[in-house]
Amino acid sequence: MNNPSEELSSLRWNSTRGLVEIIDQTALPHDVRWVALDSLDAYCHAINAMQVRGAPLIGVTAAFGLAQALAEDASDFALRSAYAALLATRPTAVNLRWALDQVSDAVRDLAGSERVALAHSKALALREADIKSCASIGDHGLGLLRDRGKGDVINVLTHCNAGWLATVQWGTALAPVYKAHAQGLPVHVWVSETRPRNQGMFLTAWELQRAGVPCTLVADNSCGQLISDGKVDCVIVGSDRTAANGDVCNKVGTYLKALAAQAHDVPFYVALPASTIDWKCASGADIPIEQRDTNELLHAEGLDNQGVARSVRMAGPAVVAHNPAFDVTPAQLVTALITDQGTFEASTAGLADLQQRMSKEAGAAPASQAGVA
Ligand code: MRU
């Protein structure tokens, strides 16, 4: 999989229809259903209902959503209100705000058809940039896996879904795994189920299986023992927002894995594009944590014996629940950040190095590319 085909992309531009199409991730793993997004409302719904999810993919989808809104009404008022509607869809993944800023800053001083055309080409450019940046995360992470492997099977533990479904192609945490697999390195992934939305079971296991990467599903609560038993060579997770001091916000359950990894001296890597860093957040304490519907916790979803999708209540009738979707792993538990720009320490100094690298690159890049992930 050196060059994953369009088939392994979570979002595509259908030039015949003039519309974006996404894989509806709420139907996976039982049904691969492509859905066309044809209005601002459809885009907002797709992000909010998690038909698309994963920080980088949320960002790219929002960029196309803003372009779609401007194609319907190119006024300043429409720009402001579509930006606000899309930004309100999900609070934690900072790529959402980043991508909306990329488009709105580019078109702010334009009007009419020029504004519409530039918004669309900027969204297309963000899609391409996401593919490149994830491929580059894969290249940087591959070296780390090679170092750990020494010829034996490399056992990677991951949480949630940070594969190509969470981005446009490749993924973040899984990009090094796909690169290793493509190069013939023996790699096996422990897939943590990720209650309550089960992104590990429904999405990560599905996409790894499709790519032919050996993987094993495990209950979230079994990961501490797996690590303690020496069955994990490294943990790689993604991030929804990383603060300027290196604190990492990711799917709830990440923090416990980081604690277990540190206790047993197992490297804990976080893979992310630079667009996931929120330079305005001094620490993880400033990151807004999405509180989701408690029905996600109180119910379970799946197919019944006839293959019909069902949601069943598991908790007793009066049970009160609390459902934060993300947690924060303190920087000192993170061995390194694997980014599209290279591998950096998770610290204020490490991120300052990354920022310096990005400024140099932006200075060297043609004006049209500067500022794109
Ligand atoms: O709620 P989700 O599914 O959008 O959350 C996504 C995650 O938290 C993933 O773990 C991922 O690592 C971050 S995006 C690549």
JSON list of C-alpha atoms and ligand atoms in Angstrom, two decimals, residues 25 47 50 52-58 90 93 95 158-163 165-167 171-173 194 197 199 203 237-241 249-252 254 271-273 276 290 292 325-326, ligand 1:
[
{"chain": "A", "resi": 25, "resn": "GLN", "atom": "CA", "xyz": [-18.99, 5.57, 9.39]},
{"chain": "A", "resi": 47, "resn": "ILE", "atom": "CA", "xyz": [-19.88, 15.83, 11.47]},
{"chain": "A", "resi": 50, "resn": "MET", "atom": "CA", "xyz": [-20.22, 11.13, 13.44]},
{"chain": "A", "resi": 52, "resn": "VAL", "atom": "CA", "xyz": [-17.38, 11.40, 9.55]},
{"chain": "A", "resi": 53, "resn": "ARG", "atom": "CA", "xyz": [-15.12, 11.53, 12.58]},
{"chain": "A", "resi": 54, "resn": "GLY", "atom": "CA", "xyz": [-11.46, 11.76, 13.47]},
{"chain": "A", "resi": 55, "resn": "ALA", "atom": "CA", "xyz": [-9.86, 15.18, 13.79]},
{"chain": "A", "resi": 56, "resn": "PRO", "atom": "CA", "xyz": [-8.22, 15.50, 10.33]},
{"chain": "A", "resi": 57, "resn": "LEU", "atom": "CA", "xyz": [-11.28, 14.21, 8.46]},
{"chain": "A", "resi": 58, "resn": "ILE", "atom": "CA", "xyz": [-13.60, 16.50, 10.42]},
{"chain": "A", "resi": 90, "resn": "ARG", "atom": "CA", "xyz": [-18.07, 19.21, 17.56]},
{"chain": "A", "resi": 93, "resn": "ALA", "atom": "CA", "xyz": [-10.99, 18.35, 17.47]},
{"chain": "A", "resi": 95, "resn": "ASN", "atom": "CA", "xyz": [-8.59, 20.66, 13.06]},
{"chain": "A", "resi": 158, "resn": "THR", "atom": "CA", "xyz": [-3.82, 1.42, 19.49]},
{"chain": "A", "resi": 159, "resn": "HIS", "atom": "CA", "xyz": [-6.99, 3.00, 20.81]},
{"chain": "A", "resi": 160, "resn": "CYS", "atom": "CA", "xyz": [-10.05, 4.38, 19.03]},
{"chain": "A", "resi": 161, "resn": "ASN", "atom": "CA", "xyz": [-9.65, 4.80, 15.28]},
{"chain": "A", "resi": 162, "resn": "ALA", "atom": "CA", "xyz": [-6.80, 6.86, 13.92]},
{"chain": "A", "resi": 163, "resn": "GLY", "atom": "CA", "xyz": [-6.52, 5.06, 10.60]},
{"chain": "A", "resi": 165, "resn": "LEU", "atom": "CA", "xyz": [-11.15, 6.44, 8.18]},
{"chain": "A", "resi": 166, "resn": "ALA", "atom": "CA", "xyz": [-10.18, 9.25, 10.58]},
{"chain": "A", "resi": 167, "resn": "THR", "atom": "CA", "xyz": [-8.29, 11.15, 7.88]},
{"chain": "A", "resi": 171, "resn": "GLY", "atom": "CA", "xyz": [-4.44, 7.75, 9.02]},
{"chain": "A", "resi": 172, "resn": "THR", "atom": "CA", "xyz": [-2.25, 9.09, 11.79]},
{"chain": "A", "resi": 173, "resn": "ALA", "atom": "CA", "xyz": [-1.53, 6.34, 14.36]},
{"chain": "A", "resi": 194, "resn": "THR", "atom": "CA", "xyz": [-13.07, 1.90, 22.63]},
{"chain": "A", "resi": 197, "resn": "ARG", "atom": "CA", "xyz": [-18.78, 4.22, 20.47]},
{"chain": "A", "resi": 199, "resn": "GLN", "atom": "CA", "xyz": [-14.41, 2.94, 17.11]},
{"chain": "A", "resi": 203, "resn": "LEU", "atom": "CA", "xyz": [-13.63, 0.88, 12.46]},
{"chain": "A", "resi": 237, "resn": "VAL", "atom": "CA", "xyz": [-2.58, 6.70, 19.35]},
{"chain": "A", "resi": 238, "resn": "GLY", "atom": "CA", "xyz": [-3.81, 9.80, 17.55]},
{"chain": "A", "resi": 239, "resn": "SER", "atom": "CA", "xyz": [-4.92, 13.12, 18.97]},
{"chain": "A", "resi": 240, "resn": "ASP", "atom": "CA", "xyz": [-7.90, 15.42, 18.61]},
{"chain": "A", "resi": 241, "resn": "ARG", "atom": "CA", "xyz": [-6.09, 18.42, 20.06]},
{"chain": "A", "resi": 249, "resn": "CYS", "atom": "CA", "xyz": [-6.26, 15.19, 24.22]},
{"chain": "A", "resi": 250, "resn": "ASN", "atom": "CA", "xyz": [-7.54, 12.02, 22.59]},
{"chain": "A", "resi": 251, "resn": "LYS", "atom": "CA", "xyz": [-10.39, 9.53, 22.84]},
{"chain": "A", "resi": 252, "resn": "VAL", "atom": "CA", "xyz": [-11.37, 8.73, 26.42]},
{"chain": "A", "resi": 254, "resn": "THR", "atom": "CA", "xyz": [-6.05, 7.01, 26.14]},
{"chain": "A", "resi": 271, "resn": "ALA", "atom": "CA", "xyz": [0.82, 10.53, 15.89]},
{"chain": "A", "resi": 272, "resn": "LEU", "atom": "CA", "xyz": [-0.66, 13.79, 14.62]},
{"chain": "A", "resi": 273, "resn": "PRO", "atom": "CA", "xyz": [-0.46, 16.38, 11.86]},
{"chain": "A", "resi": 276, "resn": "THR", "atom": "CA", "xyz": [-3.92, 19.15, 15.50]},
{"chain": "A", "resi": 290, "resn": "GLU", "atom": "CA", "xyz": [-17.02, 17.00, 24.41]},
{"chain": "A", "resi": 292, "resn": "ARG", "atom": "CA", "xyz": [-21.84, 13.21, 24.54]},
{"chain": "A", "resi": 325, "resn": "ALA", "atom": "CA", "xyz": [-15.71, 11.63, 24.84]},
{"chain": "A", "resi": 326, "resn": "PHE", "atom": "CA", "xyz": [-12.04, 12.55, 25.40]},
{"chain": "B", "resi": 1, "resn": "MRU", "atom": "O1", "xyz": [-14.87, 10.94, 18.53]},
{"chain": "B", "resi": 1, "resn": "MRU", "atom": "P1", "xyz": [-13.98, 10.61, 17.35]},
{"chain": "B", "resi": 1, "resn": "MRU", "atom": "O2", "xyz": [-14.17, 9.23, 16.83]},
{"chain": "B", "resi": 1, "resn": "MRU", "atom": "O3", "xyz": [-14.04, 11.68, 16.28]},
{"chain": "B", "resi": 1, "resn": "MRU", "atom": "O4", "xyz": [-12.53, 10.70, 17.98]},
{"chain": "B", "resi": 1, "resn": "MRU", "atom": "C1", "xyz": [-11.39, 10.41, 17.24]},
{"chain": "B", "resi": 1, "resn": "MRU", "atom": "C2", "xyz": [-10.28, 10.04, 18.13]},
{"chain": "B", "resi": 1, "resn": "MRU", "atom": "O5", "xyz": [-10.22, 10.38, 19.28]},
{"chain": "B", "resi": 1, "resn": "MRU", "atom": "C3", "xyz": [-9.23, 9.18, 17.55]},
{"chain": "B", "resi": 1, "resn": "MRU", "atom": "O6", "xyz": [-8.65, 8.43, 18.56]},
{"chain": "B", "resi": 1, "resn": "MRU", "atom": "C4", "xyz": [-8.14, 9.84, 16.84]},
{"chain": "B", "resi": 1, "resn": "MRU", "atom": "O7", "xyz": [-6.94, 9.45, 17.35]},
{"chain": "B", "resi": 1, "resn": "MRU", "atom": "C5", "xyz": [-7.99, 11.29, 16.80]},
{"chain": "B", "resi": 1, "resn": "MRU", "atom": "S1", "xyz": [-8.19, 11.73, 15.16]},
{"chain": "B", "resi": 1, "resn": "MRU", "atom": "C6", "xyz": [-7.02, 10.87, 14.19]}
]
